[in-house]
Amino acid sequence: MVREAQDDCLVFFHAREDSSFRPMHTTPGFPTLAIVDHPLVQHKLTLLRDQHTPTKIFKELVDEIAMLMAYEATKDLPLEERSVETPLERTTGFHVAGKKLTLVPILRAGLGLVEGVLRLVPSARVGHIGLYRDHDTLTPVDYYFKIPGDAAERDFILLDPMLATGGSAVSAVDSLKRAGATRVRFLCLVAAPEGIRRLVAAHPDVQIYTASLDRELNEQGYILPGLGDAGDRLFGTR
């Protein structure tokens, strides 16, 4: 199925005199929320929401959106100058400096975002946090945690397609901070106001990136309009 033409390209970080964070779109009341409203992201997100999108295409769309969003989520990484020899002469270029980057998907749905981000930052390490939401209490249950040992020296990007009640996100950040992490970002495809408020209240230092701030949660804790259960749609278990 052909959705749109894509060029084979490499994405480079650009040097800026001021590398402070400037999100593409912010929402009043949510100072740490950045909505990635790039046309390609919004186009692909609409296809993702469609209940008729098959599992194969759903996976591909999640992967593509993750890569596009990662470009925004990493745009304030610090740069250092380095010398490089072109075929014609020596010149000055840049490389990403500072702390090491680690991606941490929240299992299982967060796995769908990993490869897209890794294509942009192939040197990043990958940890894992195992959480599931109890459908009766809507509270997160921990069952697995594995990240690199030098957590204090790393920047972490938590990955989960949905920020719904916020319970899993808060629990995951709690676990990372207990392990020594001090710099954590959270990247999701869609978010509910309830989840954002809960994450901000618990961890106001965590920058949140999403492709859409949706309307609300329903009584079962699902995001509306949302895109359904991302894990089920990714792995064909719906």
PDB file of N, CA, C and O in Angstrom, residues 124-158:
ATOM      1  N   ALA A 124      22.201   5.347  20.244  1.00  0.00           N
ATOM      2  CA  ALA A 124      21.503   5.344  21.526  1.00  0.00           C
ATOM      3  C   ALA A 124      21.405   3.929  22.091  1.00  0.00           C
ATOM      4  O   ALA A 124      21.262   2.958  21.348  1.00  0.00           O
ATOM      5  N   ARG A 125      21.499   3.833  23.409  1.00  0.00           N
ATOM      6  CA  ARG A 125      21.260   2.564  24.086  1.00  0.00           C
ATOM      7  C   ARG A 125      19.749   2.373  24.273  1.00  0.00           C
ATOM      8  O   ARG A 125      18.981   3.334  24.206  1.00  0.00           O
ATOM      9  N   VAL A 126      19.337   1.140  24.544  1.00  0.00           N
ATOM     10  CA  VAL A 126      17.919   0.849  24.749  1.00  0.00           C
ATOM     11  C   VAL A 126      17.752   0.084  26.052  1.00  0.00           C
ATOM     12  O   VAL A 126      18.328  -0.993  26.231  1.00  0.00           O
ATOM     13  N   GLY A 127      16.982   0.658  26.979  1.00  0.00           N
ATOM     14  CA  GLY A 127      16.580  -0.038  28.191  1.00  0.00           C
ATOM     15  C   GLY A 127      15.142  -0.496  28.047  1.00  0.00           C
ATOM     16  O   GLY A 127      14.524  -0.309  26.994  1.00  0.00           O
ATOM     17  N   HIS A 128      14.581  -1.092  29.086  1.00  0.00           N
ATOM     18  CA  HIS A 128      13.192  -1.533  29.044  1.00  0.00           C
ATOM     19  C   HIS A 128      12.552  -1.411  30.419  1.00  0.00           C
ATOM     20  O   HIS A 128      13.196  -1.698  31.435  1.00  0.00           O
ATOM     21  N   ILE A 129      11.314  -0.967  30.417  1.00  0.00           N
ATOM     22  CA  ILE A 129      10.511  -0.952  31.637  1.00  0.00           C
ATOM     23  C   ILE A 129       9.230  -1.715  31.354  1.00  0.00           C
ATOM     24  O   ILE A 129       8.503  -1.405  30.404  1.00  0.00           O
ATOM     25  N   GLY A 130       8.963  -2.737  32.164  1.00  0.00           N
ATOM     26  CA  GLY A 130       7.758  -3.535  31.988  1.00  0.00           C
ATOM     27  C   GLY A 130       6.661  -3.081  32.924  1.00  0.00           C
ATOM     28  O   GLY A 130       6.788  -3.179  34.152  1.00  0.00           O
ATOM     29  N   LEU A 131       5.590  -2.543  32.355  1.00  0.00           N
ATOM     30  CA  LEU A 131       4.426  -2.110  33.118  1.00  0.00           C
ATOM     31  C   LEU A 131       3.173  -2.548  32.381  1.00  0.00           C
ATOM     32  O   LEU A 131       3.158  -2.591  31.157  1.00  0.00           O
ATOM     33  N   TYR A 132       2.153  -2.874  33.108  1.00  0.00           N
ATOM     34  CA  TYR A 132       0.851  -3.026  32.475  1.00  0.00           C
ATOM     35  C   TYR A 132      -0.194  -2.378  33.374  1.00  0.00           C
ATOM     36  O   TYR A 132       0.009  -2.234  34.587  1.00  0.00           O
ATOM     37  N   ARG A 133      -1.304  -1.967  32.769  1.00  0.00           N
ATOM     38  CA  ARG A 133      -2.341  -1.283  33.518  1.00  0.00           C
ATOM     39  C   ARG A 133      -3.429  -2.260  33.917  1.00  0.00           C
ATOM     40  O   ARG A 133      -4.001  -2.937  33.068  1.00  0.00           O
ATOM     41  N   ASP A 134      -3.677  -2.347  35.210  1.00  0.00           N
ATOM     42  CA  ASP A 134      -4.771  -3.182  35.695  1.00  0.00           C
ATOM     43  C   ASP A 134      -6.083  -2.566  35.220  1.00  0.00           C
ATOM     44  O   ASP A 134      -6.403  -1.418  35.540  1.00  0.00           O
ATOM     45  N   HIS A 135      -6.847  -3.320  34.435  1.00  0.00           N
ATOM     46  CA  HIS A 135      -8.039  -2.765  33.813  1.00  0.00           C
ATOM     47  C   HIS A 135      -9.156  -2.500  34.813  1.00  0.00           C
ATOM     48  O   HIS A 135     -10.103  -1.771  34.508  1.00  0.00           O
ATOM     49  N   ASP A 136      -9.060  -3.062  36.021  1.00  0.00           N
ATOM     50  CA  ASP A 136     -10.080  -2.797  37.041  1.00  0.00           C
ATOM     51  C   ASP A 136      -9.752  -1.554  37.848  1.00  0.00           C
ATOM     52  O   ASP A 136     -10.618  -0.703  38.087  1.00  0.00           O
ATOM     53  N   THR A 137      -8.480  -1.435  38.262  1.00  0.00           N
ATOM     54  CA  THR A 137      -8.088  -0.296  39.099  1.00  0.00           C
ATOM     55  C   THR A 137      -7.454   0.835  38.295  1.00  0.00           C
ATOM     56  O   THR A 137      -7.314   1.952  38.803  1.00  0.00           O
ATOM     57  N   LEU A 138      -7.067   0.556  37.040  1.00  0.00           N
ATOM     58  CA  LEU A 138      -6.382   1.511  36.159  1.00  0.00           C
ATOM     59  C   LEU A 138      -5.030   1.944  36.714  1.00  0.00           C
ATOM     60  O   LEU A 138      -4.484   2.971  36.322  1.00  0.00           O
ATOM     61  N   THR A 139      -4.462   1.151  37.635  1.00  0.00           N
ATOM     62  CA  THR A 139      -3.146   1.470  38.203  1.00  0.00           C
ATOM     63  C   THR A 139      -2.076   0.620  37.537  1.00  0.00           C
ATOM     64  O   THR A 139      -2.330  -0.514  37.116  1.00  0.00           O
ATOM     65  N   PRO A 140      -0.832   1.146  37.433  1.00  0.00           N
ATOM     66  CA  PRO A 140       0.236   0.387  36.777  1.00  0.00           C
ATOM     67  C   PRO A 140       0.791  -0.702  37.676  1.00  0.00           C
ATOM     68  O   PRO A 140       0.878  -0.553  38.896  1.00  0.00           O
ATOM     69  N   VAL A 141       1.159  -1.808  37.063  1.00  0.00           N
ATOM     70  CA  VAL A 141       1.787  -2.929  37.766  1.00  0.00           C
ATOM     71  C   VAL A 141       3.172  -3.142  37.149  1.00  0.00           C
ATOM     72  O   VAL A 141       3.304  -3.338  35.943  1.00  0.00           O
ATOM     73  N   ASP A 142       4.226  -3.080  37.983  1.00  0.00           N
ATOM     74  CA  ASP A 142       5.606  -3.256  37.507  1.00  0.00           C
ATOM     75  C   ASP A 142       5.952  -4.735  37.402  1.00  0.00           C
ATOM     76  O   ASP A 142       5.597  -5.518  38.276  1.00  0.00           O
ATOM     77  N   TYR A 143       6.674  -5.111  36.343  1.00  0.00           N
ATOM     78  CA  TYR A 143       7.159  -6.482  36.277  1.00  0.00           C
ATOM     79  C   TYR A 143       8.560  -6.607  35.676  1.00  0.00           C
ATOM     80  O   TYR A 143       9.142  -7.695  35.705  1.00  0.00           O
ATOM     81  N   TYR A 144       9.155  -5.499  35.161  1.00  0.00           N
ATOM     82  CA  TYR A 144      10.497  -5.606  34.586  1.00  0.00           C
ATOM     83  C   TYR A 144      11.141  -4.229  34.542  1.00  0.00           C
ATOM     84  O   TYR A 144      10.473  -3.222  34.271  1.00  0.00           O
ATOM     85  N   PHE A 145      12.459  -4.182  34.832  1.00  0.00           N
ATOM     86  CA  PHE A 145      13.205  -2.923  34.762  1.00  0.00           C
ATOM     87  C   PHE A 145      14.650  -3.232  34.426  1.00  0.00           C
ATOM     88  O   PHE A 145      15.332  -3.962  35.149  1.00  0.00           O
ATOM     89  N   LYS A 146      15.148  -2.686  33.308  1.00  0.00           N
ATOM     90  CA  LYS A 146      16.544  -2.908  32.904  1.00  0.00           C
ATOM     91  C   LYS A 146      17.027  -1.711  32.106  1.00  0.00           C
ATOM     92  O   LYS A 146      16.499  -1.408  31.028  1.00  0.00           O
ATOM     93  N   ILE A 147      18.012  -0.986  32.644  1.00  0.00           N
ATOM     94  CA  ILE A 147      18.614   0.151  31.950  1.00  0.00           C
ATOM     95  C   ILE A 147      20.124   0.087  32.156  1.00  0.00           C
ATOM     96  O   ILE A 147      20.607  -0.663  33.019  1.00  0.00           O
ATOM     97  N   PRO A 148      20.926   0.867  31.372  1.00  0.00           N
ATOM     98  CA  PRO A 148      22.371   0.903  31.620  1.00  0.00           C
ATOM     99  C   PRO A 148      22.681   1.357  33.040  1.00  0.00           C
ATOM    100  O   PRO A 148      21.922   2.125  33.649  1.00  0.00           O
ATOM    101  N   GLY A 149      23.790   0.886  33.580  1.00  0.00           N
ATOM    102  CA  GLY A 149      24.129   1.150  34.960  1.00  0.00           C
ATOM    103  C   GLY A 149      24.501   2.586  35.285  1.00  0.00           C
ATOM    104  O   GLY A 149      24.360   3.023  36.423  1.00  0.00           O
ATOM    105  N   ASP A 150      24.973   3.339  34.282  1.00  0.00           N
ATOM    106  CA  ASP A 150      25.431   4.713  34.530  1.00  0.00           C
ATOM    107  C   ASP A 150      24.304   5.710  34.288  1.00  0.00           C
ATOM    108  O   ASP A 150      24.440   6.660  33.515  1.00  0.00           O
ATOM    109  N   ALA A 151      23.179   5.529  34.979  1.00  0.00           N
ATOM    110  CA  ALA A 151      21.983   6.326  34.718  1.00  0.00           C
ATOM    111  C   ALA A 151      22.212   7.826  34.929  1.00  0.00           C
ATOM    112  O   ALA A 151      21.668   8.654  34.198  1.00  0.00           O
ATOM    113  N   ALA A 152      23.010   8.180  35.903  1.00  0.00           N
ATOM    114  CA  ALA A 152      23.236   9.594  36.195  1.00  0.00           C
ATOM    115  C   ALA A 152      23.962  10.316  35.068  1.00  0.00           C
ATOM    116  O   ALA A 152      23.897  11.543  34.963  1.00  0.00           O
ATOM    117  N   GLU A 153      24.645   9.570  34.222  1.00  0.00           N
ATOM    118  CA  GLU A 153      25.408  10.170  33.131  1.00  0.00           C
ATOM    119  C   GLU A 153      24.637  10.189  31.816  1.00  0.00           C
ATOM    120  O   GLU A 153      25.199  10.541  30.776  1.00  0.00           O
ATOM    121  N   ARG A 154      23.346   9.849  31.842  1.00  0.00           N
ATOM    122  CA  ARG A 154      22.593   9.675  30.603  1.00  0.00           C
ATOM    123  C   ARG A 154      21.369  10.586  30.531  1.00  0.00           C
ATOM    124  O   ARG A 154      20.803  10.994  31.546  1.00  0.00           O
ATOM    125  N   ASP A 155      20.979  10.876  29.287  1.00  0.00           N
ATOM    126  CA  ASP A 155      19.683  11.474  29.001  1.00  0.00           C
ATOM    127  C   ASP A 155      18.747  10.340  28.577  1.00  0.00           C
ATOM    128  O   ASP A 155      19.113   9.499  27.743  1.00  0.00           O
ATOM    129  N   PHE A 156      17.553  10.326  29.135  1.00  0.00           N
ATOM    130  CA  PHE A 156      16.593   9.264  28.851  1.00  0.00           C
ATOM    131  C   PHE A 156      15.394   9.813  28.090  1.00  0.00           C
ATOM    132  O   PHE A 156      14.891  10.902  28.399  1.00  0.00           O
ATOM    133  N   ILE A 157      14.933   9.045  27.101  1.00  0.00           N
ATOM    134  CA  ILE A 157      13.662   9.323  26.441  1.00  0.00           C
ATOM    135  C   ILE A 157      12.754   8.125  26.681  1.00  0.00           C
ATOM    136  O   ILE A 157      13.008   7.027  26.168  1.00  0.00           O
ATOM    137  N   LEU A 158      11.718   8.331  27.480  1.00  0.00           N
ATOM    138  CA  LEU A 158      10.710   7.299  27.716  1.00  0.00           C
ATOM    139  C   LEU A 158       9.770   7.253  26.527  1.00  0.00           C
ATOM    140  O   LEU A 158       9.331   8.302  26.032  1.00  0.00           O
TER     141      LEU A 158
END
